[in-house]
Coordinates of C-alpha atoms in Angstrom, one line a residue:
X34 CA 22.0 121.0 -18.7
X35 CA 20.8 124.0 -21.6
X36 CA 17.7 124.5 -18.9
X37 CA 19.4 124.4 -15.6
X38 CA 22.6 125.7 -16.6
X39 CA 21.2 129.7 -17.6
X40 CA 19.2 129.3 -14.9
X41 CA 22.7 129.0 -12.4
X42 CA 24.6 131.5 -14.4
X43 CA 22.0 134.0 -13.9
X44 CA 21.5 133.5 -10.4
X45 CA 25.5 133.3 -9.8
X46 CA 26.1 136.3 -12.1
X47 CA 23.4 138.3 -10.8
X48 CA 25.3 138.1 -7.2
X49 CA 28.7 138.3 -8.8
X50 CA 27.3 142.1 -9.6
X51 CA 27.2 143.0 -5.4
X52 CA 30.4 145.0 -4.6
X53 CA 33.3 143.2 -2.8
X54 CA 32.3 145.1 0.4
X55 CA 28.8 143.0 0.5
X56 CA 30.5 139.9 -1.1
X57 CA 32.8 140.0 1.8
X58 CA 30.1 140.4 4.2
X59 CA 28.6 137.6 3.2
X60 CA 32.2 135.6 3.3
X61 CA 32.3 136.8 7.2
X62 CA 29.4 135.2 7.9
X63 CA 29.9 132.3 6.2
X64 CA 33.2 131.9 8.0
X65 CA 30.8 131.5 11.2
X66 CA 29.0 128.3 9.6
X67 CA 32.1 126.6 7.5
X68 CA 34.4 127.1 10.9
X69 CA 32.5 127.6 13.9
X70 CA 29.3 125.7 13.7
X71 CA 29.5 123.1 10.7
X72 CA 34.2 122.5 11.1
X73 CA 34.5 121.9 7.3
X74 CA 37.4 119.7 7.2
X75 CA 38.7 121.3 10.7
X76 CA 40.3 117.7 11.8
X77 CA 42.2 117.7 8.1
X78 CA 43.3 121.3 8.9
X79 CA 44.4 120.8 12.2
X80 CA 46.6 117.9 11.2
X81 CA 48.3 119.3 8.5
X82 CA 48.9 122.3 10.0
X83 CA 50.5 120.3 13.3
X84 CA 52.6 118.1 11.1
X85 CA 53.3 121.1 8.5
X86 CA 54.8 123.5 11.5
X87 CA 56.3 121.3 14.8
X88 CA 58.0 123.8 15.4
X89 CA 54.9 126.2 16.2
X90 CA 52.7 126.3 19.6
X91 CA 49.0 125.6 19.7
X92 CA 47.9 128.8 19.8
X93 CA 50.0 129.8 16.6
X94 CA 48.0 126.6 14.9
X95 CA 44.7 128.0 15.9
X96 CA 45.7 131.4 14.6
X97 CA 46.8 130.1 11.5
X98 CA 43.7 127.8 11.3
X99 CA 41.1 131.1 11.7
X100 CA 43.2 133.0 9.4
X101 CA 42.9 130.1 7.0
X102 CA 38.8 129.6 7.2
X103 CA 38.4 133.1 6.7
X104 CA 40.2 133.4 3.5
X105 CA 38.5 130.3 2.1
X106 CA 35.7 131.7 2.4
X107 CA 36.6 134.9 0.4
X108 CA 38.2 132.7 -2.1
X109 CA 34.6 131.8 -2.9
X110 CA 33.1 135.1 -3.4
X111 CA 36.6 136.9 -4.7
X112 CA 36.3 133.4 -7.6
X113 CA 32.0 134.2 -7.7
X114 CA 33.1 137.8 -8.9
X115 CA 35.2 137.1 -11.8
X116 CA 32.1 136.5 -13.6
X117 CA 31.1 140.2 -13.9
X118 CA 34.1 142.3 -13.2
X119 CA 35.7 144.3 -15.6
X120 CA 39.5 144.3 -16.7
X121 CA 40.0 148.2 -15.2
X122 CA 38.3 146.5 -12.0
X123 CA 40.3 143.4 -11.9
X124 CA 43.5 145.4 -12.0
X125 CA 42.7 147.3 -8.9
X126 CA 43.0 144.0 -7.1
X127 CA 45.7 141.9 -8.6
X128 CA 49.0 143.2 -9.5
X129 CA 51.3 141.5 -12.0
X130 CA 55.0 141.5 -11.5
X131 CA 57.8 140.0 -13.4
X132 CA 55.8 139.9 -16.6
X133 CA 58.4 142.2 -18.6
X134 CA 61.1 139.2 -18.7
X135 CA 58.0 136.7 -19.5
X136 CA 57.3 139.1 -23.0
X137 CA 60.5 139.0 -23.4
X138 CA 60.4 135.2 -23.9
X139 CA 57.9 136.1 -26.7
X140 CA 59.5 138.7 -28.3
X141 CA 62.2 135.7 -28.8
X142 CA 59.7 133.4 -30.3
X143 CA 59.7 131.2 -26.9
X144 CA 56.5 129.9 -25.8
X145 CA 56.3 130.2 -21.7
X146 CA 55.0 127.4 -18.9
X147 CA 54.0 129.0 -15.0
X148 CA 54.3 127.0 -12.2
X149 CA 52.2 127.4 -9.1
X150 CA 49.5 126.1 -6.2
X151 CA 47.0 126.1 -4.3
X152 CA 48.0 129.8 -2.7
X153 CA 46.3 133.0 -2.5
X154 CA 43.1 132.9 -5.2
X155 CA 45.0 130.9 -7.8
X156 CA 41.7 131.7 -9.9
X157 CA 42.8 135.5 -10.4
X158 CA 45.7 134.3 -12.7
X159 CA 43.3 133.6 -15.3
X160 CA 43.3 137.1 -15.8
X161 CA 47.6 137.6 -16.3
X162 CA 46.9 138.5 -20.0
X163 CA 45.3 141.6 -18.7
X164 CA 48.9 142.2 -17.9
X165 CA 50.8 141.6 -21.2
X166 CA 51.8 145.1 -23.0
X167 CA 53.7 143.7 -26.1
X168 CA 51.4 140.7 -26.8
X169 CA 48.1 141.0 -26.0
X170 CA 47.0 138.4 -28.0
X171 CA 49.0 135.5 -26.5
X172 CA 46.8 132.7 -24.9
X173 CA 47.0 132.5 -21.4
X174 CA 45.5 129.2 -21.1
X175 CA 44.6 127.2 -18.1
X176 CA 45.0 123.3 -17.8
X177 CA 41.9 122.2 -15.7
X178 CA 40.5 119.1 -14.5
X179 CA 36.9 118.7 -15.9
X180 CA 34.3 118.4 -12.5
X181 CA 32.1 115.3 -12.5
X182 CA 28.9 118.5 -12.2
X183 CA 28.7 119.3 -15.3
X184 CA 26.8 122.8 -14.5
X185 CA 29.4 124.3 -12.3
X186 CA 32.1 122.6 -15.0
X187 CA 30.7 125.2 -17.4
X188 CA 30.3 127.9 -14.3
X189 CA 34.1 127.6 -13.4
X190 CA 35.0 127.3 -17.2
X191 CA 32.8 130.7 -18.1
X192 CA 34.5 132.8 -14.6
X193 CA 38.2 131.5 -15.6
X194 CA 37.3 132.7 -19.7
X195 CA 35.5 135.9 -18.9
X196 CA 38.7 138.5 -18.8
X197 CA 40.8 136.3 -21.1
X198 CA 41.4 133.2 -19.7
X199 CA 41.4 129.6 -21.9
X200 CA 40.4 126.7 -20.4
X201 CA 42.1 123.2 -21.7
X202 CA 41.0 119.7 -20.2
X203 CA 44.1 118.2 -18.8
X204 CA 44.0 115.9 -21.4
X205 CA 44.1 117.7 -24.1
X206 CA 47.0 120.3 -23.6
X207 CA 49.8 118.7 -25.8
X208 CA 47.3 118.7 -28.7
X209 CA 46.8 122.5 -28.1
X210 CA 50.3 123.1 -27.7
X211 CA 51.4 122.2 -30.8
X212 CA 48.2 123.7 -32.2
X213 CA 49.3 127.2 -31.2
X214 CA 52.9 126.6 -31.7
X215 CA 51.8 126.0 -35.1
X216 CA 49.8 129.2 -35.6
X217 CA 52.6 130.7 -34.0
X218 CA 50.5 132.1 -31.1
X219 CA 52.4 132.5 -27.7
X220 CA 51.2 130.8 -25.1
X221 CA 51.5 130.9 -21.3
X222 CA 50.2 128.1 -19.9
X223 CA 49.8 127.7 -15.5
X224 CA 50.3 124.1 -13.9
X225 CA 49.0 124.0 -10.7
X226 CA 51.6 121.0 -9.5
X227 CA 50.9 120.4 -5.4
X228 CA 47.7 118.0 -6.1
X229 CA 48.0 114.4 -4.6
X230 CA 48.6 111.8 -7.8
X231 CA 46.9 108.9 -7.9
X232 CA 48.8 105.5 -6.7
X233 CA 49.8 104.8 -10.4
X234 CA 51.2 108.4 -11.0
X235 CA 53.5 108.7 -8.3
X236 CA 57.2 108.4 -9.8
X237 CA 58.8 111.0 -7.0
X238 CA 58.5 111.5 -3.2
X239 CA 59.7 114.9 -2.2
X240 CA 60.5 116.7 1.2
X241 CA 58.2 119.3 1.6
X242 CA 56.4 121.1 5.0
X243 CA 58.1 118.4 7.2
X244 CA 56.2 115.8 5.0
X245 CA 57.8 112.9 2.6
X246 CA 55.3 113.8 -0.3
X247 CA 54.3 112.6 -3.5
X248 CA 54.2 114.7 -6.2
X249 CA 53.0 115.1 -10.5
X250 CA 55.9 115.4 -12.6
X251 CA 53.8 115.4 -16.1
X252 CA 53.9 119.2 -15.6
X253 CA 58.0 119.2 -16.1
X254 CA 57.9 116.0 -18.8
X255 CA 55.4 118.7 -20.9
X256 CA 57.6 121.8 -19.9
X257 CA 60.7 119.9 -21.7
X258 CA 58.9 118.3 -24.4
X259 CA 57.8 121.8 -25.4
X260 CA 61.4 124.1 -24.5
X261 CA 58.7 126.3 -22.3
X262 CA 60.8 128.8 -20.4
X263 CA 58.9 127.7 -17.0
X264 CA 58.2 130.4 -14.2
X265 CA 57.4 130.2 -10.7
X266 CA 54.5 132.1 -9.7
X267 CA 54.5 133.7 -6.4
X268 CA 51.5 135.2 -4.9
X269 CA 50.9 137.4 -1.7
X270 CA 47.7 139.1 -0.6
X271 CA 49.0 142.5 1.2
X272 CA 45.7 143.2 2.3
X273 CA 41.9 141.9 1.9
X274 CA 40.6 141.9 -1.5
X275 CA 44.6 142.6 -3.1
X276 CA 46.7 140.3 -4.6
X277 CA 50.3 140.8 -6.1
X278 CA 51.4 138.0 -8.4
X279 CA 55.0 137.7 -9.5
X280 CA 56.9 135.6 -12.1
X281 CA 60.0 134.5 -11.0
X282 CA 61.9 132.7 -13.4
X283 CA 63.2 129.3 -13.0
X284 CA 65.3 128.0 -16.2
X285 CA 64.7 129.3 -20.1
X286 CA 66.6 126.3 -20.5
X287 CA 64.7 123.1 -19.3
X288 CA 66.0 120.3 -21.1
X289 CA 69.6 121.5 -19.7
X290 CA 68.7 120.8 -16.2
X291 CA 68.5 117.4 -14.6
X292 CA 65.6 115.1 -14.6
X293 CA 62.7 116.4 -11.9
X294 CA 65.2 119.4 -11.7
X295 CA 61.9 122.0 -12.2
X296 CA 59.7 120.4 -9.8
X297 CA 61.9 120.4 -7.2
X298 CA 62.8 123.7 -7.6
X299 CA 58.8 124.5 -7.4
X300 CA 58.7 122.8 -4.1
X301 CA 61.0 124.3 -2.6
X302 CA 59.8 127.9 -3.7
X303 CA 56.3 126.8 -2.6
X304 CA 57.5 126.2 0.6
X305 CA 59.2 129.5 1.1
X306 CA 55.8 130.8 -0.3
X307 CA 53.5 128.8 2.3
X308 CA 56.0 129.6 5.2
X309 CA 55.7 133.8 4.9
X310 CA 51.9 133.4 5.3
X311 CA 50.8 130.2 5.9
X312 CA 47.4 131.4 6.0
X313 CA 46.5 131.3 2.0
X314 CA 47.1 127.7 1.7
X315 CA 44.6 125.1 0.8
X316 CA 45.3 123.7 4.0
X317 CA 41.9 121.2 3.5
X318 CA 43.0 119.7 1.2
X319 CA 43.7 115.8 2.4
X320 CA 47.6 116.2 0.6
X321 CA 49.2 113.6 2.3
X322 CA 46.7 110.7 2.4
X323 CA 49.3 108.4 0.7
X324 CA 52.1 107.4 2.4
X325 CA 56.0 106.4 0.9
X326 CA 55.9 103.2 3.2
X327 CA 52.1 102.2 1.9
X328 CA 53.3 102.1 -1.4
X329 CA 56.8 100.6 -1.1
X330 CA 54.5 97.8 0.2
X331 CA 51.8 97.7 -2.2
X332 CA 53.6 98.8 -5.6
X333 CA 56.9 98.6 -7.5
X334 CA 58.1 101.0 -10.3
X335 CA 59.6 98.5 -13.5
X336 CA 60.9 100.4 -16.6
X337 CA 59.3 103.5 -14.7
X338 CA 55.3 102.0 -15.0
X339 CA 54.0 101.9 -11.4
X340 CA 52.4 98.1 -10.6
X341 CA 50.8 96.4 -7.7
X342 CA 52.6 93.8 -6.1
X343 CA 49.2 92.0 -6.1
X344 CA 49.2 91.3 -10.2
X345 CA 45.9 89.5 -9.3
X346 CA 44.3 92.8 -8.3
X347 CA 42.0 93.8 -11.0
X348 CA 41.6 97.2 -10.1
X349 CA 44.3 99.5 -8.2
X350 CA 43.1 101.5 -5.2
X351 CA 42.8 105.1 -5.4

């Protein structure tokens, strides 16, 4: 790792110094080998695209498909570029809106949560501080799972940190919530809440794109716990290479709302998201590998603990 780590960083940071133009160059040609000659994933995209949009012909899925691929692959380079580019840069290519009533939570002493997935380049918001007139110094923190590699671990940790970004294992986050409300540093803290839980994490099936899905609700149980006004983040990319991200906000008030109240709020406003431009979705990733009926077989909730039917099992399946 300290030899073959500077070694990466060099090589990725010395690339991350090409201008978009040639970084996207290199994205449209990658688009050739991911889509047309290697299909990265194409029968996972196809299907959730079908099942995501019955309503759509074949020739709108295969649109939406290409449109897809060739924003995945600027994801990389747009992400690879975060490692050199300065603030003044940065700004040319994401605009933040909404952040106004966000400060305003800070002005009132009230620590704020943001809500969001896989959409547009989710990595860009690591730079929303860039954003923040009154308070500048507020931590804009990101809750990441660690990768098993530990040399893009650090790579990933170093772009998402390089314009003011802090990286928190996913583990650790109450810990360093009650760190910085003790310092009395502001915080604004992104979940991204659309991943697939594990068997033993699933507590609540939602409707979402046509699907019965399951979804994380320690996002919301932390959102509560902390009296985080929670915002939804909602991103758009009006042309190649521009992004406008805006805060919308969802409750100052968590703890008065219903249980699950906030994420299926989110769900719904992710859906209206995905549904403008389908396009900037993660649309590879395998989301709805775990079925309502599999587990109703296979599992039951008691005192709200998921647990195999099969007590026997020594292990439970991922």
């Amino acid at each position: 790792m300290k030899i073959i780590y500077p070694i990466v960083h060099a090589l990725f940071y010395a690339v991350s110094l090409l201008p978009f133009r040639v970084l996207y160059f290199f994205a449209d040609a990658a688009y050739l080998l991911v889509y047309r000659i290697v299909g990265y994933r194409k029968k996972v995209v196809r299907r959730n695209l079908t099942l995501s949009f019955p309503e759509k012909t074949a020739d709108d899925i295969k649109r939406i498909e290409r449109g897809f691929y060739h924003f995945l692959c600027d994801y990389f380079v747009e992400t690879l570029k975060l490692l050199s580019i300065s603030p003044q840069k940065m700004l040319q290519h994401i605009e933040f809106r909404g952040l106004d009533e966000l400060e305003r939570c800070f002005d009132e002493g009230q620590h704020c949560a943001a809500i969001l997935g896989h959409y547009c380049n989710w990595e860009y918001l690591s730079t929303t501080g860039l954003g923040f007139k009154r308070h500048p110094e507020a931590v804009m923190g990101l809750i990441y799972h660690p990768l098993y590699n530990q040399v893009f671990n650090r790579l990933f940790i170093d772009m998402r940190q390089h314009l003011g970004g802090t990286c928190i294992p996913k583990n650790d986050i109450l810990r360093y919530l009650f760190t910085y409300k003790r310092e009395k540093r502001m915080t604004l803290f992104g979940y991204i809440s659309d991943q697939t839980p594990k068997w033993e994490n699933i507590h609540l099936w939602l409707p979402f794109l046509h699907h019965d899905t399951p979804v994380f609700t320690n996002g919301e149980k932390i959102m509560r716990k902390m009296n985080n006004a929670v915002f939804y983040v909602d991103m758009e990319r009006p042309q190649r290479g521009k992004y406008i991200a805006t805060f919308r906000l969802i409750t100052r008030t968590p703890n008065q709302l219903e249980e699950n109240a906030i994420t299926r709020r989110f769900f719904q406003m992710l859906e209206q998201t995905i549904r403008r431009d389908p396009q900037y979705y993660l649309w590879s990733h395998n989301r709805w590998k775990r079925s309502h009926e599999e587990f109703d077989q296979r599992f039951i909730v008691e005192n709200g603990k998921v647990i195999p039917k099969n007590t026997n099992n020594a292990s439970t399946p991922q």
